[in-house]
Amino acid sequence: AQTVTQSQPEMSVQEAETVTLSCTYDTSESDYYLFWYKQPPSRQMILVIRQEAYKQQNATENRFSVNFQKAAKSFSLKISDSQLGDAAMYFCAYRSPPKGGSQGNLIFGKGTKLSVKP
Amino acid sequence: SAVISQKPSRDICQRGTSLTIQCQVDSQVTMMFWYRQQPGQSLTLIATANQGSEATYESGFVIDKFPISRPNLTFSTLTVSNMSPEDSSIYLCSVGLRTGGTEAFFGQGTRLTVV
């Protein structure tokens, strides 16, 4: 079974600085998808960034980028120029490839609570 | 993309009663997922709801406690039955699109408090 581990329960960053959130996972599959979701106090799960395992290039979305190390099974999230609105819980998630045309469920890490100091 | 409407957004219930949570999607989806997020914890999959068949439950979750309906490709309900304070959690529904994309879309969640 696949597992996702986030070893940092809490992180703090100064506004405008850069922070990196760690995530490792365990799987025997060669093809899969990885995600970072943000959950603010509103509870809404918001997709931050995604990475397909077959892509060697690291995904980037504006101030958010990942460092995907497939051999090491590592998938860290870097937030540049941190903003107050970035404060939230961040969850790393794994998804197996679709089967029979249907997408599977997500497997989540325990989350990292990010605080942004003004 | 998909827009998911989840109701109610929050509720306070007496122990021993049941609550039904509704999840409405603005497009047809094959599979809908129900997650539980206990206070300060991560999301745990309760079950997968397939249209036209019985829901598939994860280890530790049973149909008698969490009955699920999936009458069509855009709607599902999760009932939390015979509630106890331990059922106080956020419950979220999630879908993936039938065609293309890998993103999972989430409802806004239902915050349940059992007293």
mmCIF file of C-alpha atoms in Angstrom:
data_model
loop_
_atom_site.group_PDB
_atom_site.id
_atom_site.type_symbol
_atom_site.label_atom_id
_atom_site.label_comp_id
_atom_site.label_asym_id
_atom_site.label_seq_id
_atom_site.Cartn_x
_atom_site.Cartn_y
_atom_site.Cartn_z
ATOM 1 C CA ALA A 1 0.000 0.000 0.000
ATOM 2 C CA GLN A 2 1.101 3.525 -0.700
ATOM 3 C CA THR A 3 1.984 5.878 2.126
ATOM 4 C CA VAL A 4 2.738 9.583 2.317
ATOM 5 C CA THR A 5 4.856 11.126 5.062
ATOM 6 C CA GLN A 6 5.149 14.767 6.014
ATOM 7 C CA SER A 7 7.720 15.071 8.765
ATOM 8 C CA GLN A 8 7.128 18.737 9.588
ATOM 9 C CA PRO A 9 3.954 19.267 11.633
ATOM 10 C CA GLU A 10 4.518 23.017 11.676
ATOM 11 C CA MET A 11 6.627 25.500 9.782
ATOM 12 C CA SER A 12 7.033 29.243 10.004
ATOM 13 C CA VAL A 13 8.293 31.750 7.450
ATOM 14 C CA GLN A 14 8.798 35.471 7.339
ATOM 15 C CA GLU A 15 6.731 37.346 4.804
ATOM 16 C CA ALA A 16 8.565 37.646 1.451
ATOM 17 C CA GLU A 17 10.951 34.834 2.371
ATOM 18 C CA THR A 18 11.131 31.320 0.950
ATOM 19 C CA VAL A 19 10.061 28.130 2.702
ATOM 20 C CA THR A 20 10.270 24.473 1.740
ATOM 21 C CA LEU A 21 7.813 21.826 2.918
ATOM 22 C CA SER A 22 8.947 18.210 2.839
ATOM 23 C CA CYS A 23 7.092 15.144 1.662
ATOM 24 C CA THR A 24 8.203 11.582 1.082
ATOM 25 C CA TYR A 25 6.136 8.695 -0.153
ATOM 26 C CA ASP A 26 6.352 4.971 -0.589
ATOM 27 C CA THR A 27 5.022 3.081 -3.570
ATOM 28 C CA SER A 28 5.828 0.171 -5.826
ATOM 29 C CA GLU A 29 4.085 1.776 -8.786
ATOM 30 C CA SER A 30 6.107 3.405 -11.524
ATOM 31 C CA ASP A 31 3.381 5.718 -12.732
ATOM 32 C CA TYR A 32 1.450 7.959 -10.359
ATOM 33 C CA TYR A 33 0.553 11.541 -9.543
ATOM 34 C CA LEU A 34 1.604 13.767 -6.688
ATOM 35 C CA PHE A 35 -0.144 16.846 -5.398
ATOM 36 C CA TRP A 36 0.141 19.601 -2.868
ATOM 37 C CA TYR A 37 -3.155 20.847 -1.481
ATOM 38 C CA LYS A 38 -3.696 23.889 0.682
ATOM 39 C CA GLN A 39 -6.429 23.977 3.324
ATOM 40 C CA PRO A 40 -7.073 27.389 4.851
ATOM 41 C CA PRO A 41 -9.366 27.808 7.881
ATOM 42 C CA SER A 42 -12.320 27.859 5.486
ATOM 43 C CA ARG A 43 -11.735 24.084 5.111
ATOM 44 C CA GLN A 44 -11.775 24.269 1.316
ATOM 45 C CA MET A 45 -9.126 22.026 -0.220
ATOM 46 C CA ILE A 46 -7.296 24.006 -2.879
ATOM 47 C CA LEU A 47 -4.905 22.438 -5.368
ATOM 48 C CA VAL A 48 -1.548 24.182 -5.246
ATOM 49 C CA ILE A 49 0.481 22.134 -7.689
ATOM 50 C CA ARG A 50 0.607 18.704 -9.305
ATOM 51 C CA GLN A 51 3.345 16.484 -10.683
ATOM 52 C CA GLU A 52 3.084 13.496 -12.980
ATOM 53 C CA ALA A 53 5.660 10.876 -12.092
ATOM 54 C CA TYR A 54 6.628 10.285 -15.719
ATOM 55 C CA LYS A 55 7.681 13.906 -16.106
ATOM 56 C CA GLN A 56 11.249 14.639 -15.134
ATOM 57 C CA GLN A 57 10.761 18.374 -15.151
ATOM 58 C CA ASN A 58 9.688 19.844 -11.837
ATOM 59 C CA ALA A 59 6.280 21.509 -11.854
ATOM 60 C CA THR A 60 6.018 25.242 -11.260
ATOM 61 C CA GLU A 61 3.000 27.433 -10.609
ATOM 62 C CA ASN A 62 3.889 31.076 -10.085
ATOM 63 C CA ARG A 63 5.500 31.294 -6.609
ATOM 64 C CA PHE A 64 5.103 27.567 -5.999
ATOM 65 C CA SER A 65 7.504 24.941 -7.265
ATOM 66 C CA VAL A 66 8.358 21.369 -6.416
ATOM 67 C CA ASN A 67 11.536 19.366 -6.163
ATOM 68 C CA PHE A 68 10.535 15.921 -7.387
ATOM 69 C CA GLN A 69 13.122 13.217 -6.782
ATOM 70 C CA LYS A 70 11.560 10.011 -8.086
ATOM 71 C CA ALA A 71 14.369 7.682 -7.076
ATOM 72 C CA ALA A 72 14.370 9.089 -3.559
ATOM 73 C CA LYS A 73 10.553 9.201 -3.495
ATOM 74 C CA SER A 74 10.673 12.793 -2.375
ATOM 75 C CA PHE A 75 8.317 15.614 -3.349
ATOM 76 C CA SER A 76 9.010 18.905 -1.582
ATOM 77 C CA LEU A 77 7.140 22.178 -2.088
ATOM 78 C CA LYS A 78 8.937 25.488 -2.250
ATOM 79 C CA ILE A 79 7.004 28.678 -1.677
ATOM 80 C CA SER A 80 8.843 31.803 -2.776
ATOM 81 C CA ASP A 81 8.052 35.368 -1.723
ATOM 82 C CA SER A 82 5.715 34.084 0.987
ATOM 83 C CA GLN A 83 2.537 36.039 1.529
ATOM 84 C CA LEU A 84 0.208 36.264 4.504
ATOM 85 C CA GLY A 85 -2.443 34.480 2.473
ATOM 86 C CA ASP A 86 -0.183 31.444 2.187
ATOM 87 C CA ALA A 87 -0.798 30.621 5.842
ATOM 88 C CA ALA A 88 -2.699 27.318 5.894
ATOM 89 C CA MET A 89 -2.397 23.580 6.296
ATOM 90 C CA TYR A 90 -0.539 21.995 3.397
ATOM 91 C CA PHE A 91 -1.146 18.393 2.480
ATOM 92 C CA CYS A 92 0.962 16.264 0.222
ATOM 93 C CA ALA A 93 -1.079 13.644 -1.632
ATOM 94 C CA TYR A 94 -0.528 10.612 -3.856
ATOM 95 C CA ARG A 95 -2.790 9.163 -6.503
ATOM 96 C CA SER A 96 -2.395 5.933 -8.443
ATOM 97 C CA PRO A 97 -2.914 6.005 -12.196
ATOM 98 C CA PRO A 98 -6.505 5.673 -13.466
ATOM 99 C CA LYS A 99 -7.970 2.197 -13.768
ATOM 100 C CA GLY A 100 -10.697 1.418 -16.235
ATOM 101 C CA GLY A 101 -11.011 5.097 -17.068
ATOM 102 C CA SER A 102 -11.771 6.056 -13.463
ATOM 103 C CA GLN A 103 -9.548 8.047 -11.177
ATOM 104 C CA GLY A 104 -8.667 6.633 -7.796
ATOM 105 C CA ASN A 105 -8.697 8.255 -4.417
ATOM 106 C CA LEU A 106 -5.982 10.415 -2.904
ATOM 107 C CA ILE A 107 -3.707 9.283 -0.112
ATOM 108 C CA PHE A 108 -2.756 12.180 2.123
ATOM 109 C CA GLY A 109 0.112 12.952 4.419
ATOM 110 C CA LYS A 110 -0.607 14.290 7.905
ATOM 111 C CA GLY A 111 -0.110 17.865 6.819
ATOM 112 C CA THR A 112 2.156 20.783 7.656
ATOM 113 C CA LYS A 113 0.761 23.899 9.273
ATOM 114 C CA LEU A 114 2.434 26.923 7.730
ATOM 115 C CA SER A 115 2.490 30.248 9.538
ATOM 116 C CA VAL A 116 3.573 33.447 7.803
ATOM 117 C CA LYS A 117 4.958 36.227 9.979
ATOM 118 C CA PRO A 118 4.473 39.837 8.847
ATOM 119 C CA SER B 1 -13.075 21.846 -13.668
ATOM 120 C CA ALA B 2 -15.881 20.828 -11.346
ATOM 121 C CA VAL B 3 -17.908 22.777 -8.826
ATOM 122 C CA ILE B 4 -19.119 20.826 -5.826
ATOM 123 C CA SER B 5 -21.859 21.957 -3.513
ATOM 124 C CA GLN B 6 -21.818 20.238 -0.150
ATOM 125 C CA LYS B 7 -24.563 20.648 2.438
ATOM 126 C CA PRO B 8 -24.822 21.354 5.288
ATOM 127 C CA SER B 9 -21.657 23.333 5.864
ATOM 128 C CA ARG B 10 -21.848 22.668 9.583
ATOM 129 C CA ASP B 11 -24.151 21.110 12.126
ATOM 130 C CA ILE B 12 -24.360 20.362 15.820
ATOM 131 C CA CYS B 13 -26.127 17.092 16.535
ATOM 132 C CA GLN B 14 -27.214 15.118 19.553
ATOM 133 C CA ARG B 15 -25.583 11.766 20.176
ATOM 134 C CA GLY B 16 -27.603 8.858 18.935
ATOM 135 C CA THR B 17 -29.068 10.771 16.001
ATOM 136 C CA SER B 18 -28.103 10.644 12.305
ATOM 137 C CA LEU B 19 -27.036 13.297 9.829
ATOM 138 C CA THR B 20 -27.127 13.096 6.050
ATOM 139 C CA ILE B 21 -24.608 15.113 4.076
ATOM 140 C CA GLN B 22 -25.310 15.923 0.443
ATOM 141 C CA CYS B 23 -22.814 16.402 -2.355
ATOM 142 C CA GLN B 24 -23.913 17.848 -5.703
ATOM 143 C CA VAL B 25 -21.537 18.162 -8.665
ATOM 144 C CA ASP B 26 -22.063 20.383 -11.699
ATOM 145 C CA SER B 27 -20.858 17.679 -14.106
ATOM 146 C CA GLN B 28 -21.137 13.936 -14.449
ATOM 147 C CA VAL B 29 -18.472 11.984 -12.609
ATOM 148 C CA THR B 30 -17.887 8.278 -12.356
ATOM 149 C CA MET B 31 -16.579 8.087 -8.831
ATOM 150 C CA MET B 32 -17.178 10.198 -5.780
ATOM 151 C CA PHE B 33 -15.118 9.899 -2.644
ATOM 152 C CA TRP B 34 -16.021 10.627 0.945
ATOM 153 C CA TYR B 35 -13.288 11.599 3.380
ATOM 154 C CA ARG B 36 -13.210 12.221 7.103
ATOM 155 C CA GLN B 37 -10.881 14.733 8.684
ATOM 156 C CA GLN B 38 -10.761 14.432 12.445
ATOM 157 C CA PRO B 39 -9.705 17.517 14.425
ATOM 158 C CA GLY B 40 -6.137 18.466 13.607
ATOM 159 C CA GLN B 41 -5.683 15.378 11.443
ATOM 160 C CA SER B 42 -5.301 14.501 7.797
ATOM 161 C CA LEU B 43 -7.977 13.248 5.443
ATOM 162 C CA THR B 44 -8.919 9.591 5.617
ATOM 163 C CA LEU B 45 -10.960 7.908 2.913
ATOM 164 C CA ILE B 46 -14.257 6.528 4.173
ATOM 165 C CA ALA B 47 -15.624 5.066 0.960
ATOM 166 C CA THR B 48 -15.842 5.345 -2.785
ATOM 167 C CA ALA B 49 -19.309 5.846 -4.228
ATOM 168 C CA ASN B 50 -19.926 4.369 -7.657
ATOM 169 C CA GLN B 51 -23.117 5.124 -9.534
ATOM 170 C CA GLY B 52 -25.302 2.054 -9.857
ATOM 171 C CA SER B 53 -23.395 -0.148 -7.437
ATOM 172 C CA GLU B 54 -22.663 -0.529 -3.749
ATOM 173 C CA ALA B 55 -20.140 1.835 -2.253
ATOM 174 C CA THR B 56 -16.718 0.435 -1.455
ATOM 175 C CA TYR B 57 -15.677 1.028 2.150
ATOM 176 C CA GLU B 58 -12.164 1.330 3.519
ATOM 177 C CA SER B 59 -10.938 -0.673 6.462
ATOM 178 C CA GLY B 60 -12.450 0.619 9.681
ATOM 179 C CA PHE B 61 -15.589 2.006 8.054
ATOM 180 C CA VAL B 62 -18.833 0.042 7.693
ATOM 181 C CA ILE B 63 -22.005 0.563 5.757
ATOM 182 C CA ASP B 64 -24.246 0.440 8.823
ATOM 183 C CA LYS B 65 -22.439 3.410 10.316
ATOM 184 C CA PHE B 66 -21.842 5.370 7.095
ATOM 185 C CA PRO B 67 -24.502 4.451 4.525
ATOM 186 C CA ILE B 68 -23.944 6.077 1.160
ATOM 187 C CA SER B 69 -26.299 6.677 -1.722
ATOM 188 C CA ARG B 70 -25.328 7.432 -5.325
ATOM 189 C CA PRO B 71 -28.536 7.713 -7.318
ATOM 190 C CA ASN B 72 -26.982 9.392 -10.365
ATOM 191 C CA LEU B 73 -23.718 10.693 -11.818
ATOM 192 C CA THR B 74 -23.942 14.123 -10.165
ATOM 193 C CA PHE B 75 -25.162 13.426 -6.624
ATOM 194 C CA SER B 76 -24.279 11.437 -3.530
ATOM 195 C CA THR B 77 -25.143 11.413 0.145
ATOM 196 C CA LEU B 78 -23.250 10.203 3.188
ATOM 197 C CA THR B 79 -25.137 9.486 6.391
ATOM 198 C CA VAL B 80 -23.406 9.404 9.751
ATOM 199 C CA SER B 81 -25.589 7.116 11.844
ATOM 200 C CA ASN B 82 -26.087 6.740 15.579
ATOM 201 C CA MET B 83 -23.590 9.489 16.208
ATOM 202 C CA SER B 84 -21.241 9.742 19.148
ATOM 203 C CA PRO B 85 -18.822 12.551 20.073
ATOM 204 C CA GLU B 86 -16.048 10.572 18.343
ATOM 205 C CA ASP B 87 -17.794 11.264 15.043
ATOM 206 C CA SER B 88 -17.111 14.987 15.408
ATOM 207 C CA SER B 89 -15.067 15.724 12.290
ATOM 208 C CA ILE B 90 -15.048 17.468 8.976
ATOM 209 C CA TYR B 91 -16.530 15.351 6.211
ATOM 210 C CA LEU B 92 -15.555 16.132 2.631
ATOM 211 C CA CYS B 93 -16.714 14.812 -0.698
ATOM 212 C CA SER B 94 -14.383 14.732 -3.649
ATOM 213 C CA VAL B 95 -14.584 13.869 -7.337
ATOM 214 C CA GLY B 96 -12.298 13.353 -10.270
ATOM 215 C CA LEU B 97 -13.395 14.212 -13.774
ATOM 216 C CA ARG B 98 -14.302 11.438 -16.195
ATOM 217 C CA THR B 99 -12.210 12.850 -18.992
ATOM 218 C CA GLY B 100 -8.785 14.304 -18.718
ATOM 219 C CA GLY B 101 -7.005 15.914 -15.809
ATOM 220 C CA THR B 102 -5.690 14.417 -12.650
ATOM 221 C CA GLU B 103 -6.905 16.969 -10.169
ATOM 222 C CA ALA B 104 -9.386 16.014 -7.465
ATOM 223 C CA PHE B 105 -12.052 18.576 -6.665
ATOM 224 C CA PHE B 106 -13.463 18.980 -3.194
ATOM 225 C CA GLY B 107 -16.617 20.248 -1.618
ATOM 226 C CA GLN B 108 -16.266 22.858 1.084
ATOM 227 C CA GLY B 109 -16.710 20.262 3.784
ATOM 228 C CA THR B 110 -19.232 19.670 6.559
ATOM 229 C CA ARG B 111 -18.100 20.419 10.079
ATOM 230 C CA LEU B 112 -19.988 18.042 12.365
ATOM 231 C CA THR B 113 -20.052 18.436 16.122
ATOM 232 C CA VAL B 114 -21.754 15.746 18.196
ATOM 233 C CA VAL B 115 -22.770 16.690 21.722
#
